[in-house]
Amino acid sequence: MKIENQQLKAFLLDAGLLKEADFDVAEKKAKEEKKKLRDILVHEHLISEEDLIRTEAYILGIPFVNLQEETINPEVLKIIPEPIAKSHNIVAFRKQGSDLEVAMLDPDDLATIEFIKKKSNLRILPRLTTQESIKHVLVQYARSLEAEFGDIIQKEVTGIKTVQEESGEEQGELEKIAQDLPVIRIVDTLLKHAILQRASDIHIEPLEKEVIVRYRIDGILRDAMVLPKLAASGIVARIKVLSSLKLDEHRLPQDGRFKVETDEYRYSIRVSILPVFDGEKVVMRLLSEGAKAFTLEELGLSGEGLEIIHRSLRKPVGMILVTGPTGSGKTTTLYSMMEILNTPEVNISTVEDPVEYHMPRINQTQVNPKINLTFASGLRSLLRQDPDIVMVGEIRDRETAELAINASLTGHLVLSTLHTNSASGAIPRLIDMGAEPFLISSTINVIVAQRLVRKLAGSGQPYHLASQDIERIGSYIDEKKIESVLKKEKIIKQSQSLKDAEFRRPQASSESPDGYKGRLGIYEVLPVTETVKELILKQATSDQIQAQAQQEGMLTMVEDGFIKAAQGATTIEEVLRVVME
């Protein structure tokens, strides 16, 4: 089919009857329409997916295979890397001599077939299959991970002796274990698979008889591997060696970091080790050093909130605060703001813990409590460096709060974060730290609160809200305000209401079993207006400040998430899950 299309394209181009771009657009649209028709036929139960694919295979003259009951040889499965298999819905399932049979959903994907052919140096024989077959085979990649570990673990367990604590030989014994090839391979493999699966954290948790390894992907922890208990000491020792931590210290928490670098990626790994009842728990945070700063729009900011932030960034003095719990993306938002501010005319200096991404032309300082380099001492020092813009990773105490406020009063633009649940909650938090209300009201330009929600993978399943759904959600949102925004954004027509807005439910696929992939932010942006300043001077509660900001048009995080759900980016359930946590 693809070949026929290319021949038609060549003829039309040679004859001057069509432009190349126009043909590409038409071909893409036809492909989308075909998928839409197939989805309707299957979802309306007019025909089963297997019967539909069998018919298509017959028409195209390509063999059909059903792999739902098949167990693929791990060596054959690994010919196509898991990320390629997931992103292109193609798996290798049989190899005979120099022939490799691959099952796929799109036989027109000649680029992927050619890539696999060059990589494997084999003749590729495409076969059509169903989404369920692909999903079944993709699960076996996890099993192949276990198979990859099986041999390693067996060697590692047989070679490990229990190390007695407090013994004089413990340090040397642990060093020896940490340098053993099987242990190195286990840790390297855990890191590799975490990076390939876009995990942000790895949790290694010792239990009484085994060790559980979990990856946090898109904010959700998922089991990745179960290892024998005897493997724990070697894994922890290896991670301690990489992080330059004390091998024979088992009673106190330790923190460190190391780097992983290959031709494909560079990651900085933050390590935290905590003594627990059954051993030592390890959490590794994975920070990509090759990641580029997102634009504010890419993060999910839009509309009036985005305009307020841009106006605040244009001011030469004052404070911009970003609030939210740990892991809500506050630092990424600050980096995006600094990317906008980073011009040759200004000097930007930061104090961070940790420096998550290296930014050119920005002077970034890493906090180090061991040598008394704290946020407060670091901020005090960098203010002597004649900066125009200062970023403080987090305001944690009174001294840092006072220094940040004074910096904004003496001609600096200050960016920082606070751990509060809402934008309005930042004001009482600063007052609790000892900051004077009149200083807060005169320095803060805007406060941004945020959370991260999972994005829908694909288009999802459309539906409309029933009356009872609107009543249930009505306690979280201002229905009239939401309708007005949806009409302004042309999501619904002027004559329509909230009932006419189309929302989505997650739709599972082989690539995204839960129907989600990636994350975006939901925000509330609180500008410190004259009326808000008056409330701050009166030491009003966060609820009073919140009510005033909403009266002046501020969208809450739930409302912003609701609008993103109406745009098809996420789901209402995901928004409520994140905001109500």
Short mmCIF file of C-alpha atoms in Angstrom, two decimals, residues 165-397:
data_model
loop_
_atom_site.label_atom_id
_atom_site.label_comp_id
_atom_site.label_asym_id
_atom_site.label_seq_id
_atom_site.Cartn_x
_atom_site.Cartn_y
_atom_site.Cartn_z
CA GLU A 165 28.16 -5.59 61.24
CA GLU A 166 30.72 -4.06 63.55
CA SER A 167 33.38 -6.51 62.32
CA GLY A 168 36.77 -5.19 61.46
CA GLU A 169 36.59 -6.89 58.06
CA GLU A 170 33.26 -5.35 57.07
CA GLN A 171 34.64 -2.38 55.14
CA GLY A 172 36.97 -4.49 53.01
CA GLU A 173 34.37 -7.20 52.43
CA LEU A 174 31.77 -4.67 51.27
CA GLU A 175 34.28 -3.00 48.97
CA LYS A 176 35.02 -6.39 47.40
CA ILE A 177 31.30 -7.16 46.92
CA ALA A 178 30.65 -3.72 45.42
CA GLN A 179 33.33 -4.33 42.78
CA ASP A 180 32.00 -7.77 41.78
CA LEU A 181 30.88 -7.87 38.14
CA PRO A 182 27.43 -9.39 38.89
CA VAL A 183 26.60 -6.60 41.37
CA ILE A 184 27.78 -3.94 38.92
CA ARG A 185 25.58 -5.47 36.22
CA ILE A 186 22.52 -5.50 38.50
CA VAL A 187 22.84 -1.80 39.39
CA ASP A 188 23.66 -0.82 35.80
CA THR A 189 20.65 -2.75 34.50
CA LEU A 190 18.30 -1.21 37.08
CA LEU A 191 19.46 2.26 36.05
CA LYS A 192 19.26 1.51 32.33
CA HIS A 193 15.69 0.22 32.46
CA ALA A 194 14.60 3.11 34.69
CA ILE A 195 15.98 5.63 32.19
CA LEU A 196 14.39 3.85 29.21
CA GLN A 197 11.02 3.85 31.01
CA ARG A 198 11.29 7.59 31.81
CA ALA A 199 11.31 6.95 35.57
CA SER A 200 12.02 9.92 37.84
CA ASP A 201 12.92 7.82 40.90
CA ILE A 202 14.09 4.31 41.78
CA HIS A 203 13.05 2.87 45.16
CA ILE A 204 15.01 -0.14 46.47
CA GLU A 205 13.13 -1.40 49.53
CA PRO A 206 14.37 -4.33 51.68
CA LEU A 207 11.73 -6.66 53.16
CA GLU A 208 12.19 -9.67 55.43
CA LYS A 209 12.82 -12.20 52.65
CA GLU A 210 13.27 -10.14 49.47
CA VAL A 211 14.05 -6.75 48.00
CA ILE A 212 11.42 -4.80 46.04
CA VAL A 213 12.53 -2.43 43.28
CA ARG A 214 9.99 0.17 42.18
CA TYR A 215 10.12 2.91 39.54
CA ARG A 216 8.18 6.18 39.78
CA ILE A 217 6.86 6.87 36.28
CA ASP A 218 4.67 9.93 35.63
CA GLY A 219 4.35 10.38 39.39
CA ILE A 220 3.07 6.84 40.07
CA LEU A 221 5.16 4.13 41.73
CA ARG A 222 5.19 0.81 39.85
CA ASP A 223 6.79 -2.50 40.82
CA ALA A 224 9.76 -3.23 38.54
CA MET A 225 11.59 -6.19 40.08
CA VAL A 226 11.76 -8.53 43.07
CA LEU A 227 15.31 -9.52 44.07
CA PRO A 228 16.59 -12.06 46.61
CA LYS A 229 17.34 -10.62 50.07
CA LEU A 230 20.99 -11.69 49.81
CA ALA A 231 21.41 -9.31 46.85
CA ALA A 232 20.61 -6.29 49.04
CA SER A 233 24.03 -5.83 50.67
CA GLY A 234 25.86 -5.91 47.32
CA ILE A 235 23.44 -3.47 45.65
CA VAL A 236 23.57 -0.98 48.54
CA ALA A 237 27.37 -1.29 48.72
CA ARG A 238 27.69 -0.63 44.98
CA ILE A 239 25.48 2.47 45.19
CA LYS A 240 27.47 3.73 48.19
CA VAL A 241 30.73 3.30 46.26
CA LEU A 242 29.33 5.22 43.28
CA SER A 243 28.07 8.00 45.59
CA SER A 244 31.28 8.20 47.70
CA LEU A 245 29.39 7.29 50.89
CA LYS A 246 30.58 5.35 53.96
CA LEU A 247 30.32 1.64 53.26
CA ASP A 248 30.31 0.52 56.90
CA GLU A 249 27.71 3.04 58.11
CA HIS A 250 24.33 1.30 58.48
CA ARG A 251 22.73 3.22 61.36
CA LEU A 252 22.61 6.77 60.01
CA PRO A 253 20.99 8.23 56.85
CA GLN A 254 23.38 9.21 54.06
CA ASP A 255 22.99 11.39 50.96
CA GLY A 256 25.17 11.50 47.86
CA ARG A 257 25.15 11.68 44.10
CA PHE A 258 26.85 10.26 41.01
CA LYS A 259 26.56 10.47 37.23
CA VAL A 260 25.60 8.00 34.51
CA GLU A 261 26.79 8.82 31.01
CA THR A 262 26.43 6.96 27.69
CA ASP A 263 26.31 7.99 24.05
CA GLU A 264 22.50 8.28 24.31
CA TYR A 265 22.02 10.07 27.63
CA ARG A 266 23.61 11.79 30.64
CA TYR A 267 21.97 11.59 34.05
CA SER A 268 22.83 12.95 37.46
CA ILE A 269 21.63 10.54 40.16
CA ARG A 270 20.77 11.87 43.64
CA VAL A 271 21.03 9.13 46.26
CA SER A 272 19.33 8.93 49.66
CA ILE A 273 19.98 5.95 51.96
CA LEU A 274 17.83 5.45 55.07
CA PRO A 275 18.12 2.69 57.72
CA VAL A 276 14.84 0.74 58.01
CA PHE A 277 13.78 -2.34 59.97
CA ASP A 278 14.93 -4.89 57.36
CA GLY A 279 18.07 -3.14 56.15
CA GLU A 280 18.77 0.05 54.22
CA LYS A 281 16.27 1.64 51.85
CA VAL A 282 17.73 3.41 48.80
CA VAL A 283 15.96 6.08 46.75
CA MET A 284 17.64 7.41 43.62
CA ARG A 285 16.34 10.53 41.88
CA LEU A 286 17.16 10.58 38.13
CA LEU A 287 17.89 14.04 36.70
CA SER A 288 18.60 14.29 32.98
CA GLU A 289 21.52 16.63 32.32
CA GLY A 290 20.61 16.77 28.65
CA ALA A 291 17.08 18.05 29.32
CA LYS A 292 16.25 21.45 27.88
CA ALA A 293 14.16 24.04 29.69
CA PHE A 294 10.51 23.98 28.69
CA THR A 295 8.62 27.08 27.70
CA LEU A 296 5.89 28.17 30.10
CA GLU A 297 3.33 27.21 27.46
CA GLU A 298 4.80 23.71 27.17
CA LEU A 299 4.51 23.33 30.94
CA GLY A 300 0.77 24.02 30.72
CA LEU A 301 0.45 27.74 31.51
CA SER A 302 -1.96 29.67 29.35
CA GLY A 303 -4.48 32.50 29.23
CA GLU A 304 -4.60 35.25 31.84
CA GLY A 305 -2.31 33.38 34.23
CA LEU A 306 0.46 33.25 31.61
CA GLU A 307 0.07 36.99 30.90
CA ILE A 308 0.33 37.80 34.63
CA ILE A 309 3.59 35.83 34.90
CA HIS A 310 5.08 37.51 31.83
CA ARG A 311 4.19 40.95 33.26
CA SER A 312 5.86 40.00 36.56
CA LEU A 313 8.99 38.79 34.75
CA ARG A 314 9.27 42.17 33.01
CA LYS A 315 9.49 43.95 36.38
CA PRO A 316 13.11 44.64 37.46
CA VAL A 317 12.44 44.13 41.18
CA GLY A 318 10.16 42.12 43.46
CA MET A 319 9.55 38.44 44.20
CA ILE A 320 7.99 35.61 42.21
CA LEU A 321 7.10 32.58 44.33
CA VAL A 322 6.18 29.10 43.09
CA THR A 323 4.49 26.82 45.63
CA GLY A 324 3.50 23.17 45.84
CA PRO A 325 4.52 19.88 47.46
CA THR A 326 7.72 17.98 46.69
CA GLY A 327 7.73 16.64 43.13
CA SER A 328 5.15 19.10 41.79
CA GLY A 329 7.54 20.64 39.23
CA LYS A 330 8.31 23.93 41.01
CA THR A 331 12.00 23.97 40.07
CA THR A 332 11.21 23.22 36.41
CA THR A 333 8.86 26.23 36.37
CA LEU A 334 11.59 28.46 37.82
CA TYR A 335 14.08 27.18 35.22
CA SER A 336 11.61 28.07 32.46
CA MET A 337 11.28 31.57 33.89
CA MET A 338 15.07 31.94 34.04
CA GLU A 339 15.29 30.80 30.42
CA ILE A 340 13.08 33.79 29.51
CA LEU A 341 15.12 36.18 31.67
CA ASN A 342 18.53 34.85 30.55
CA THR A 343 19.84 37.59 28.25
CA PRO A 344 23.34 39.15 27.92
CA GLU A 345 22.12 42.31 29.68
CA VAL A 346 21.51 40.67 33.07
CA ASN A 347 23.49 38.67 35.63
CA ILE A 348 21.54 35.71 37.05
CA SER A 349 22.80 33.82 40.12
CA THR A 350 21.21 30.88 41.92
CA VAL A 351 21.51 28.92 45.15
CA GLU A 352 20.03 25.44 44.68
CA ASP A 353 19.73 22.07 46.37
CA PRO A 354 20.46 20.34 44.09
CA VAL A 355 21.45 22.00 40.80
CA GLU A 356 19.05 19.93 38.69
CA TYR A 357 19.89 21.28 35.23
CA HIS A 358 22.95 23.18 34.10
CA MET A 359 22.01 26.43 32.36
CA PRO A 360 24.55 28.37 30.23
CA ARG A 361 25.34 31.95 31.34
CA ILE A 362 23.71 31.40 34.74
CA ASN A 363 25.88 31.19 37.89
CA GLN A 364 24.54 28.17 39.78
CA THR A 365 25.69 27.34 43.33
CA GLN A 366 25.05 23.97 45.00
CA VAL A 367 24.05 24.02 48.68
CA ASN A 368 26.39 21.94 50.88
CA PRO A 369 25.39 21.83 54.57
CA LYS A 370 28.54 19.83 55.44
CA ILE A 371 30.63 22.96 54.89
CA ASN A 372 27.91 25.32 56.15
CA LEU A 373 26.93 26.45 52.64
CA THR A 374 23.18 26.83 53.24
CA PHE A 375 20.53 28.74 51.32
CA ALA A 376 20.97 31.67 53.71
CA SER A 377 24.79 31.79 53.63
CA GLY A 378 24.85 31.17 49.87
CA LEU A 379 22.30 33.93 49.23
CA ARG A 380 24.22 36.36 51.46
CA SER A 381 27.41 35.66 49.48
CA LEU A 382 25.94 35.86 45.98
CA LEU A 383 24.30 39.23 46.74
CA ARG A 384 27.87 40.59 46.87
CA GLN A 385 28.33 39.35 43.27
CA ASP A 386 26.23 42.19 41.81
CA PRO A 387 23.40 40.02 40.40
CA ASP A 388 20.33 41.46 38.69
CA ILE A 389 18.22 38.34 39.19
CA VAL A 390 18.47 35.86 42.06
CA MET A 391 16.96 32.38 42.25
CA VAL A 392 16.78 30.72 45.68
CA GLY A 393 15.89 27.03 45.38
CA GLU A 394 13.66 27.08 48.45
CA ILE A 395 12.77 29.41 51.32
CA ARG A 396 12.96 27.13 54.36
CA ASP A 397 13.63 29.41 57.34
#
